[in-house]
Short mmCIF file of C-alpha atoms and ligand atoms in Angstrom, two decimals:
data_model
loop_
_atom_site.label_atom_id
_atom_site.label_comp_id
_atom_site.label_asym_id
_atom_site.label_seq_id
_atom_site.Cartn_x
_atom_site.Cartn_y
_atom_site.Cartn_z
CA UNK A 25 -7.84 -28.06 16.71
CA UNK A 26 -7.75 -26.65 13.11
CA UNK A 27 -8.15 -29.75 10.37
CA UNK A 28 -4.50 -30.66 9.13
CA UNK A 29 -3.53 -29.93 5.59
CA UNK A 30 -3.36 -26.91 5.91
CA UNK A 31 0.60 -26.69 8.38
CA UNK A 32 2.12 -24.92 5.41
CA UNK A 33 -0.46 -22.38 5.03
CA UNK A 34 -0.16 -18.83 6.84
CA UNK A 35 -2.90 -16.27 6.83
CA UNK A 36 -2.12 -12.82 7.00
CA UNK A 37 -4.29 -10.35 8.95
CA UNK A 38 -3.50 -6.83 8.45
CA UNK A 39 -5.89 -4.78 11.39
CA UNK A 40 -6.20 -1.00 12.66
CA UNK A 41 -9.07 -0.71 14.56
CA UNK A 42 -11.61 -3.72 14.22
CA UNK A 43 -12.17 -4.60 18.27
CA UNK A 44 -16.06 -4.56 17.74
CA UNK A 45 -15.67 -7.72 14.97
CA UNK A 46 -12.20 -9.09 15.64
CA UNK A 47 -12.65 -11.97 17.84
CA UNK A 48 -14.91 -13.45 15.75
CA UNK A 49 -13.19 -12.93 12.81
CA UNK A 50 -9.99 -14.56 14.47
CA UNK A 51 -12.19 -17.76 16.12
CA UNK A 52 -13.33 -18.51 12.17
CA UNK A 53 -9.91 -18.01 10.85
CA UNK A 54 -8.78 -19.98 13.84
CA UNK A 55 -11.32 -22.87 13.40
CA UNK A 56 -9.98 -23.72 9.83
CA UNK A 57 -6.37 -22.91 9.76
CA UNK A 58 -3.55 -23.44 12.59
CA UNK A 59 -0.98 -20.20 11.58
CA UNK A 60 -2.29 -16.89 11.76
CA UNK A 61 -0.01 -13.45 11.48
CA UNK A 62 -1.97 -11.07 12.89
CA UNK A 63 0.04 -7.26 12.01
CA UNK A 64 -1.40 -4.59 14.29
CA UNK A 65 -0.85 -1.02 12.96
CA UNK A 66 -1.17 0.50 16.18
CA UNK A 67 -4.57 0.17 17.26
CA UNK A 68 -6.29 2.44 19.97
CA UNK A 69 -9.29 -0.18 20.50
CA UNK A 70 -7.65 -3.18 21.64
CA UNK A 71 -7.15 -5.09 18.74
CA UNK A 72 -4.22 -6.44 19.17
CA UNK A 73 -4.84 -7.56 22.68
CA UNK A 74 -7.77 -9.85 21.35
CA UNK A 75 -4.86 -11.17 19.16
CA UNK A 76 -2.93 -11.86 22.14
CA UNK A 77 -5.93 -13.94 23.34
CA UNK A 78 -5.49 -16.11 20.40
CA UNK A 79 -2.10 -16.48 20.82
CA UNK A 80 -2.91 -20.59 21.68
CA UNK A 81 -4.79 -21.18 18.76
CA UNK A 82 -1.67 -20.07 16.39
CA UNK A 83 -2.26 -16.62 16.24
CA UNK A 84 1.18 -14.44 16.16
CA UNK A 85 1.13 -10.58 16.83
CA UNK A 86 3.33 -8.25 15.12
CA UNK A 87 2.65 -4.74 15.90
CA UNK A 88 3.73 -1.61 14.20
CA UNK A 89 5.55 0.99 16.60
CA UNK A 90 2.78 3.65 14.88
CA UNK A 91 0.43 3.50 12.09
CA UNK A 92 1.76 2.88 8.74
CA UNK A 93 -1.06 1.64 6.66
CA UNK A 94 -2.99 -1.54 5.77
CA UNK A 95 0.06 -1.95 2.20
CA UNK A 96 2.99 -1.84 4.61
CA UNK A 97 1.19 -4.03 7.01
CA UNK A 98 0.94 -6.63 4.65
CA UNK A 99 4.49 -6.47 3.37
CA UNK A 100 5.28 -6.76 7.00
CA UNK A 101 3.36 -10.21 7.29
CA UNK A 102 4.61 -11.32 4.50
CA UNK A 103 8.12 -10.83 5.68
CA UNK A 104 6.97 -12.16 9.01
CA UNK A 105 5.61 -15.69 7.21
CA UNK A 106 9.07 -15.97 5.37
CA UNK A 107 10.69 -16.44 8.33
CA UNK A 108 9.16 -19.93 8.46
CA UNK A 109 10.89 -22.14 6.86
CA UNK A 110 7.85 -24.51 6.42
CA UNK A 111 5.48 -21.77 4.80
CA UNK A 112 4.30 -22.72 1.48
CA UNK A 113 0.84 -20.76 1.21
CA UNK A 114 -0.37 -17.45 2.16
CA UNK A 115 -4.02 -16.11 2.67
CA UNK A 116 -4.77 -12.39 3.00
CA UNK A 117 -7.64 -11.37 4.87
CA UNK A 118 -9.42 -8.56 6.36
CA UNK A 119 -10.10 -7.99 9.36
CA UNK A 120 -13.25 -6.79 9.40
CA UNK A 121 -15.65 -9.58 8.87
CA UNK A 122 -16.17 -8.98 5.61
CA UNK A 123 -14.35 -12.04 4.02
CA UNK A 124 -15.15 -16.25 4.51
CA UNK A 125 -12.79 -18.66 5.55
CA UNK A 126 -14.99 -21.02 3.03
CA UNK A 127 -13.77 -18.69 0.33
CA UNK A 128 -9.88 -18.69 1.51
CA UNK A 129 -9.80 -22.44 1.71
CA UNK A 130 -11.11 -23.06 -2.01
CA UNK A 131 -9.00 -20.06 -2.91
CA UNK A 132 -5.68 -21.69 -1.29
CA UNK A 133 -6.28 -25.38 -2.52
CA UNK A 134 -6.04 -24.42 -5.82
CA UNK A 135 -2.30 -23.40 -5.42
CA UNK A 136 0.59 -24.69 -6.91
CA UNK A 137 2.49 -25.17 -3.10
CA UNK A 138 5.64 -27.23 -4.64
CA UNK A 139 7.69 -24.73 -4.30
CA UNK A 140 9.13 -25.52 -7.72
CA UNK A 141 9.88 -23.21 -10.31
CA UNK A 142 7.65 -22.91 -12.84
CA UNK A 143 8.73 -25.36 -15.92
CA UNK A 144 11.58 -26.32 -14.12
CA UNK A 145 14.47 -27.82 -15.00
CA UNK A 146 13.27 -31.18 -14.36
CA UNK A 147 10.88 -30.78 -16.61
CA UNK A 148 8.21 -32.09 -15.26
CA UNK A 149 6.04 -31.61 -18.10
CA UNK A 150 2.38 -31.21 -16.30
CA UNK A 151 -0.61 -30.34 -18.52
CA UNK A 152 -1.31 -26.72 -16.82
CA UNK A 153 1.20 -24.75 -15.01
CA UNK A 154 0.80 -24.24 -11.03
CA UNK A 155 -1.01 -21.12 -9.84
CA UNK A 156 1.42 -18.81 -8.09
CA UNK A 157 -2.02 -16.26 -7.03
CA UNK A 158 -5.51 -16.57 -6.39
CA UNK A 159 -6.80 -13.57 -6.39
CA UNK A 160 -10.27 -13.01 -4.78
CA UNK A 161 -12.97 -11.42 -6.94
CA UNK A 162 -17.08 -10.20 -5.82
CA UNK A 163 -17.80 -9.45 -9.17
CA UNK A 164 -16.33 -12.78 -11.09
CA UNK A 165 -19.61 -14.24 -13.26
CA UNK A 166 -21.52 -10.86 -13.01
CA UNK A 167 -21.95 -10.38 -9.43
CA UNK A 168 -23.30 -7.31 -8.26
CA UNK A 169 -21.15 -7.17 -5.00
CA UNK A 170 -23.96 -6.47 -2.52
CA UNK A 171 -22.45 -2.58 -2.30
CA UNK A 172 -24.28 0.66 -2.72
CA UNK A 173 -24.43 2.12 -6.01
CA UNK A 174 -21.67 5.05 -5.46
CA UNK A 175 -19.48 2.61 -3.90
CA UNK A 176 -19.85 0.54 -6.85
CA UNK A 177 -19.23 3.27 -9.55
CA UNK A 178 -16.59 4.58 -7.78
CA UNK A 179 -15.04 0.63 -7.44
CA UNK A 180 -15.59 0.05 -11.16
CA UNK A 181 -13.54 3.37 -12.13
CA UNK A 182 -10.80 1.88 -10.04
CA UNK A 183 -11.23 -1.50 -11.48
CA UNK A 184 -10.97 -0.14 -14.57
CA UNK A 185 -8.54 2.08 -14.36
CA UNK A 186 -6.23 -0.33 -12.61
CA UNK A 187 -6.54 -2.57 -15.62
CA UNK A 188 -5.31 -0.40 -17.82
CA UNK A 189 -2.33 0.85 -15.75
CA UNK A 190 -0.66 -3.20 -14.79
CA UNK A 191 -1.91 -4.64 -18.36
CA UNK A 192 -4.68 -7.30 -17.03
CA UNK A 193 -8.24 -7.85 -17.55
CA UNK A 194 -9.44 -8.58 -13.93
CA UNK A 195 -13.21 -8.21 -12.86
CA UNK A 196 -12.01 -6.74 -9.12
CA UNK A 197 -8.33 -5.17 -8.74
CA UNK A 198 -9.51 -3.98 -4.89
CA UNK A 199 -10.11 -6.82 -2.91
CA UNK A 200 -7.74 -7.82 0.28
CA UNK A 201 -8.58 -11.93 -0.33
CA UNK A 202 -5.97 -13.58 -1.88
CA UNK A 203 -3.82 -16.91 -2.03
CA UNK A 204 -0.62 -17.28 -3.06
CA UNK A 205 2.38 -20.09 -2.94
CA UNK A 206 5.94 -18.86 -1.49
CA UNK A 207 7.39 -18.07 -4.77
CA UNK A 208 4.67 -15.02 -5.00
CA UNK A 209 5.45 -14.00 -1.45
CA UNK A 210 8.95 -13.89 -2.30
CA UNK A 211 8.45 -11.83 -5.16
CA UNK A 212 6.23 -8.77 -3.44
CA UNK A 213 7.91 -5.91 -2.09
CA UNK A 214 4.75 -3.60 -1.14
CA UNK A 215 6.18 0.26 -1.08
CA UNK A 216 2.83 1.69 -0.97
CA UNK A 217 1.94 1.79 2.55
CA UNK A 218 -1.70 3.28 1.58
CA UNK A 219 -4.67 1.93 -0.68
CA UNK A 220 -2.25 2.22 -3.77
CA UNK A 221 -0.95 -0.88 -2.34
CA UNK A 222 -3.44 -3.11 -4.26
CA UNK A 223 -2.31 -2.19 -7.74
CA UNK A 224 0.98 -2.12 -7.01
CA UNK A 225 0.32 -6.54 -5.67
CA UNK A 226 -0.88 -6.91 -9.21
CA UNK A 227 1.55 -4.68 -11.26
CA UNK A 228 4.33 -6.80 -9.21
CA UNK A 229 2.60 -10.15 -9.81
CA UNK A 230 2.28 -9.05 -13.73
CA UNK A 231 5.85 -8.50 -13.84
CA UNK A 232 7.16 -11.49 -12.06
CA UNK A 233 5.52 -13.56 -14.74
CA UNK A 234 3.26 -15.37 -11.80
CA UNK A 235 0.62 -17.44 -12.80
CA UNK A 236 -2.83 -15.68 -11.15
CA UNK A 237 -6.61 -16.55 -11.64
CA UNK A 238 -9.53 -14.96 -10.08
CA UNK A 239 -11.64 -16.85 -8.21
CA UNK A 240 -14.92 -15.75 -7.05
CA UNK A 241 -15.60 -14.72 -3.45
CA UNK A 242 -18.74 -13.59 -1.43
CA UNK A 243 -17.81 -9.72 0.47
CA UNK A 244 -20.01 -8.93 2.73
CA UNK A 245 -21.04 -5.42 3.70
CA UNK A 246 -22.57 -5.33 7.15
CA UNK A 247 -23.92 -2.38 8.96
CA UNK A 248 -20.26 -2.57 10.59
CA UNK A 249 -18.13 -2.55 6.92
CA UNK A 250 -20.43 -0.32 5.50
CA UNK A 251 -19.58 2.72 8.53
CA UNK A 252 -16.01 1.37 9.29
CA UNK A 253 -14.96 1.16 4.92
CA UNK A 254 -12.99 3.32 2.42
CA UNK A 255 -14.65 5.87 2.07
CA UNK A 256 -15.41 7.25 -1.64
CA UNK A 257 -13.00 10.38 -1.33
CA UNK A 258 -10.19 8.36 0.06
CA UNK A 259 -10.25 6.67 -4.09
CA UNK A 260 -8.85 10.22 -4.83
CA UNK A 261 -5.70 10.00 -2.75
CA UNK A 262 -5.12 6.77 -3.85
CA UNK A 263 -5.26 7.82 -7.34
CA UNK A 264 -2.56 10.54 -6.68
CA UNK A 265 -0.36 8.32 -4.96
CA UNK A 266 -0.59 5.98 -7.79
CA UNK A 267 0.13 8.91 -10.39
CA UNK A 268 2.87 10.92 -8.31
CA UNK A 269 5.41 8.25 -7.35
CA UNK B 19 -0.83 34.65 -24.93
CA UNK B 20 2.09 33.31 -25.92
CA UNK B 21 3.40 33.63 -22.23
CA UNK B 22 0.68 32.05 -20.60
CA UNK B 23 1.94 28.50 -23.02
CA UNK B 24 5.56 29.89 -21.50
CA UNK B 25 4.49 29.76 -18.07
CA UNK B 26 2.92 26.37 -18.04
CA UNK B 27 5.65 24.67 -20.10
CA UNK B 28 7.93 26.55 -17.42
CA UNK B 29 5.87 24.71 -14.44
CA UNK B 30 6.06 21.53 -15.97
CA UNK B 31 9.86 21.57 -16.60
CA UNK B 32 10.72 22.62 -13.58
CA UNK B 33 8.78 20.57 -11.17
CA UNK B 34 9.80 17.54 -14.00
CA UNK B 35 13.53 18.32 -12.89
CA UNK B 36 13.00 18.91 -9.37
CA UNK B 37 11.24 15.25 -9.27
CA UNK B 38 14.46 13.33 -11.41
CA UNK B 39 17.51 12.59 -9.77
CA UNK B 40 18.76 13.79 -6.26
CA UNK B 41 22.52 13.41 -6.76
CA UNK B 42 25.19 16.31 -5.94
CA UNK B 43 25.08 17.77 -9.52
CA UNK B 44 21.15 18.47 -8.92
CA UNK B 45 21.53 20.02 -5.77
CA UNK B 46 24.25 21.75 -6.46
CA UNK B 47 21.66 23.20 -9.57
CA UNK B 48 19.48 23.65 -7.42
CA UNK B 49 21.02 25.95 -5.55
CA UNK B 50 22.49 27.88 -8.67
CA UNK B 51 18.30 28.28 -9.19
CA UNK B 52 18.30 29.31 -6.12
CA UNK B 53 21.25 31.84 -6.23
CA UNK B 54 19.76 33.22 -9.59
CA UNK B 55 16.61 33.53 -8.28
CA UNK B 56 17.89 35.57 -5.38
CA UNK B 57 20.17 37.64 -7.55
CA UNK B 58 16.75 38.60 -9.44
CA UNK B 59 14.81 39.56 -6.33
CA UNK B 60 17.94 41.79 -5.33
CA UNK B 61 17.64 43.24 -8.68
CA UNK B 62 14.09 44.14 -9.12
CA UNK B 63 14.26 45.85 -5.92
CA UNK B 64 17.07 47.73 -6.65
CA UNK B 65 15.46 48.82 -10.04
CA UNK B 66 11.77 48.34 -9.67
CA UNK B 67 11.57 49.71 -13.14
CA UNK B 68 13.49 47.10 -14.56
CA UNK B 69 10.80 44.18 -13.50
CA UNK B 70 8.48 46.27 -15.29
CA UNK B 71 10.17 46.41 -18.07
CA UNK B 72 11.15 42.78 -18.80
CA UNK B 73 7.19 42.45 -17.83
CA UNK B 74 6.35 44.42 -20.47
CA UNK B 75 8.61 43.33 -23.26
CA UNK B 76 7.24 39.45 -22.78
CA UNK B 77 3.48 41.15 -22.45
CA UNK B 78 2.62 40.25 -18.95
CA UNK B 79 1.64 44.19 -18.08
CA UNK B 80 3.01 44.92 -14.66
CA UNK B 81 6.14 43.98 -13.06
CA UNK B 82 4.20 42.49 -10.00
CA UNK B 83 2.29 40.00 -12.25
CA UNK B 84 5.57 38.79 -13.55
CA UNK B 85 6.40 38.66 -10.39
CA UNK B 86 3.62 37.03 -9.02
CA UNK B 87 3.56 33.82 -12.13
CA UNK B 88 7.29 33.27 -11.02
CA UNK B 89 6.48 32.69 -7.40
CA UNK B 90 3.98 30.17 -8.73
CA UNK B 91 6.63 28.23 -10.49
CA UNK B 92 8.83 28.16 -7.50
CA UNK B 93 6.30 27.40 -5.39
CA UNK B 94 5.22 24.35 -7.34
CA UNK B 95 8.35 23.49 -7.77
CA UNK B 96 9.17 23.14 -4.42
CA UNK B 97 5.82 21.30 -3.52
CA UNK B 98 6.78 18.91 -5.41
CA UNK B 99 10.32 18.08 -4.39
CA UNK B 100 8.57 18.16 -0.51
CA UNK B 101 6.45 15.82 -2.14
CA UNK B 102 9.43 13.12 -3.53
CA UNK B 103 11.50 13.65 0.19
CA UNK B 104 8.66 13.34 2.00
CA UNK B 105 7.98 9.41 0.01
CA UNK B 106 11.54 8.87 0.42
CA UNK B 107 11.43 9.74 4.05
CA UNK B 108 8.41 7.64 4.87
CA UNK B 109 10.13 4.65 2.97
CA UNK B 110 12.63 4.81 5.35
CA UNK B 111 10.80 5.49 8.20
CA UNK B 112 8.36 2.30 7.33
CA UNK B 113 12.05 0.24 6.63
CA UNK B 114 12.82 0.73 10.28
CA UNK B 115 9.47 0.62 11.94
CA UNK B 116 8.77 -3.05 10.04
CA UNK B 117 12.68 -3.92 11.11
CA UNK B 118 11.65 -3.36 15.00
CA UNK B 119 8.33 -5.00 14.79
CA UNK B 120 9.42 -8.07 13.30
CA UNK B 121 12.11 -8.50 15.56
CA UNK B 122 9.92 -7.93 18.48
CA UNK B 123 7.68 -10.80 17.19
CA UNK B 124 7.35 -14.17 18.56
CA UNK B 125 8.94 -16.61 16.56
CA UNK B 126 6.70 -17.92 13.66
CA UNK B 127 6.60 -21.78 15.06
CA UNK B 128 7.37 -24.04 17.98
CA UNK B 129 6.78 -23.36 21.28
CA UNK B 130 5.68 -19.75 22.90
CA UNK B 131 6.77 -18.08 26.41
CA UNK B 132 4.16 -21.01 28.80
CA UNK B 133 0.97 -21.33 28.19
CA UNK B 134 -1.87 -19.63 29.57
CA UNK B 135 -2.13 -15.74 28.95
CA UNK B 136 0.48 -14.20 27.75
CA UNK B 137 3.35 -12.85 29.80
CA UNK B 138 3.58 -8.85 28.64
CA UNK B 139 7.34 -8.19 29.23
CA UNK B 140 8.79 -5.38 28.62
CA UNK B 141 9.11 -4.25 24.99
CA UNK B 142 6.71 -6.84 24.01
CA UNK B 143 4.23 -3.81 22.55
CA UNK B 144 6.16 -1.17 22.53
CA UNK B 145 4.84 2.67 23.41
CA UNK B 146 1.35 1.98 22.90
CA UNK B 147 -1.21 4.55 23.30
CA UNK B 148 -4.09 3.04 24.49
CA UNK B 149 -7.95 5.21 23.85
CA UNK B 150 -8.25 6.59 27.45
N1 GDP C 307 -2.66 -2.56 9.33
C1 GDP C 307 -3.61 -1.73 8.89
N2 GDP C 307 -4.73 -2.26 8.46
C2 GDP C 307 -5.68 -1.44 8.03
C3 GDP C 307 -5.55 -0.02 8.00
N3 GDP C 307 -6.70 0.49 7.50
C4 GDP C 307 -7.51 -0.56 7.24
N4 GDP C 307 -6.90 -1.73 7.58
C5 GDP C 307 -7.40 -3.11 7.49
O1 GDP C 307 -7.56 -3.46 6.13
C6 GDP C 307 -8.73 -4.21 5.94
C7 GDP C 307 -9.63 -3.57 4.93
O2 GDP C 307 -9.86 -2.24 5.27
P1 GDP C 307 -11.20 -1.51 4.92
O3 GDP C 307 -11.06 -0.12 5.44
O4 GDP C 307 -12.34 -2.33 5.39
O5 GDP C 307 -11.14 -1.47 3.33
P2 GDP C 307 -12.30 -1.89 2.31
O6 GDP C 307 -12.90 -3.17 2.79
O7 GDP C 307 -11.57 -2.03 1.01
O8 GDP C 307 -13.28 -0.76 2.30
C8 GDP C 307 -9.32 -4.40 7.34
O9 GDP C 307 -8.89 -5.63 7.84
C9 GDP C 307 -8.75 -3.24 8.12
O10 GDP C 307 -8.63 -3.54 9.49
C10 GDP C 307 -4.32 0.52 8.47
O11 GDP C 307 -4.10 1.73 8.50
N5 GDP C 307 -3.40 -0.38 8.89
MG1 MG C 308 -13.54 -3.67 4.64
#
């Protein structure tokens, strides 16, 4: 049984493809935290049947009719997890294996998960406003990020790029681990169904005035993330659908 | 070349105004561009001399490279309104595909169909093409 504490927390799995890793993934995510929203984008491996397998242990299966992309399978969890009334917290996390459920649990406990406005009415004057976002970061404190050197230049133009576009100084704009409270779910509306989708999170967050910190978080990049990963061309049609929309 | 700068800024315009706005007054504009563009073609064939000449007074050369640059505008042009219908289309696509999912989702809490594994009826996954 997953530890209590955590009945108002959702995590979000967006997956296409993952069979070789999934069940694994989904018993760790499983072990810590009781709600899972697993959004299937029309696997061919069986993906979402191993899902289905979890379907005890909390995990729900939404499934795409065909394959839209990883950005509108998160908006479609999202929207899925807002239809519980008792959601306060979302995690999203890959698939994969390449994220730790150590990492989501620090990342989600540092969440304002009131629900209240910020500075509300009431006034409740508290030192430091909630955190709306967590955002998960490899290279927070000068981390290297355990990637290959192309994937790393390539990651840095992005980072940097994506910086300049949404106005923020963050040390990793491109990384699917984050936590945020309901009144940051509430406020995305994902419309880039591709990569794009991660600079359009922070634009979004940016504008909604949300309160966001980086936190640092450990990616790992097994033999299996390494093959299965973006690879370094697919940075170029992101960038056009960033430019051309 | 003074045309060349004519040509580009021409390219740029155009596809600018083919991306803005998709109400009635732009198509119907649209299709005025369209018209003209036809009326033009009808033209030059009638008079292939004339194509040459315009060519010549805005110091192209010949009438079939004048010919050739404006089929490069249009073209790009109309690659990039394909390119705004197409998003538009696929926003409305992924709108209806997300409503149909969701509502073919078990509910978020309490209790789901028994316990055990789970019962596939019907719709449950939808048309799902399964690797052979
Ligand atoms: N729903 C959905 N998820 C996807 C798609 N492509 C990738 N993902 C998931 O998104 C996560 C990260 O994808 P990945 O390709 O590893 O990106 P990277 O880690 O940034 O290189 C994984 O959980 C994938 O299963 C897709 O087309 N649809
Ligand atoms: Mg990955």
């Amino acid at each position: 049984m997953p530890a209590t504490g955590f009945d108002d927390v959702w995590v979000v799995i967006p997956v296409y493809n993952e069979a070789a890793v999934f069940a694994s993934v989904l018993a760790d995510v499983t072990g810590t935290f009781g709600h899972v929203c697993v959004v299937d984008d029309c696997s061919t491996d069986g993906s979402a049947a191993i899902a289905q397998e979890f379907a005890g242990r909390g995990v729900r299966l939404v499934r795409h009719p065909f394959n839209l992309g990883q950005g509108a399978a998160l908006q479609t969890g999202l929207e899925y997890v807002l239809g519980d009334p008792l959601m306060r917290r979302v995690i999203t996390f890959d698939a994969d294996g390449q994220h730790h459920v150590a990492d989501a649990v620090a990342m989600v406990e540092r969440l304002d998960a009131s629900g209240a406005t910020p500075a509300g009415p009431a006034g409740q004057a508290s030192s430091r406003p909630g955190l709306d976002v967590v955002l998960g970061s490899r290279f927070l404190g000068g981390g290297k990020g355990e990637m290959g050197g192309a994937k790393r230049l390539v990651l840095k133009a992005a980072i940097a790029y994506t910086n300049l576009v949404v106005g923020m100084k963050l040390t990793d704009t491109h990384n699917g681990l984050r936590a945020m409270n309901r009144r940051a779910v509430a406020a995305l509306h994902i419309t880039q169904n591709g990569m794009a989708h991660a600079t359009e999170i922070l634009e979004q967050v940016k504008r909604a005035n949300l309160a966001y910190v980086e936190h640092k978080v450990k990616i790992s990049y097994s033999p299996y993330a390494k093959a299965k990963g973006q690879s370094l061309l697919n940075a170029i049609n992101i960038l056009v659908d960033l430019v051309l929309r | 070349m003074l045309i060349k700068v004519v040509l580009i800024l021409a390219v740029a315009v155009v596809s600018l105004f083919m991306l803005r706005g998709h109400g009635a007054r732009r198509q119907a504009l649209r299709r005025l561009g369209l018209l003209a563009f036809a009326a033009v073609a009808v033209v030059s064939i009638i008079f292939p001399d004339l194509l040459t000449a315009v060519a010549q007074k805005i110091n192209v050369g010949r009438g079939a490279d004048l010919l050739l640059y404006v089929l490069i505008v249009v073209f790009f042009s109309y690659v990039a309104s394909r390119y705004v219908r197409d998003r538009r289309a696929d926003q409305r696509v992924t709108a209806l595909a997300r409503r149909l999912a969701l509502s073919e989702a078990p509910p978020p809490r309490g209790a789901l169909p028994a316990a055990g594994p789970e019962p596939q009826t019907g719709l449950a996954g939808g048309p799902t093409p399964e690797a052979p």
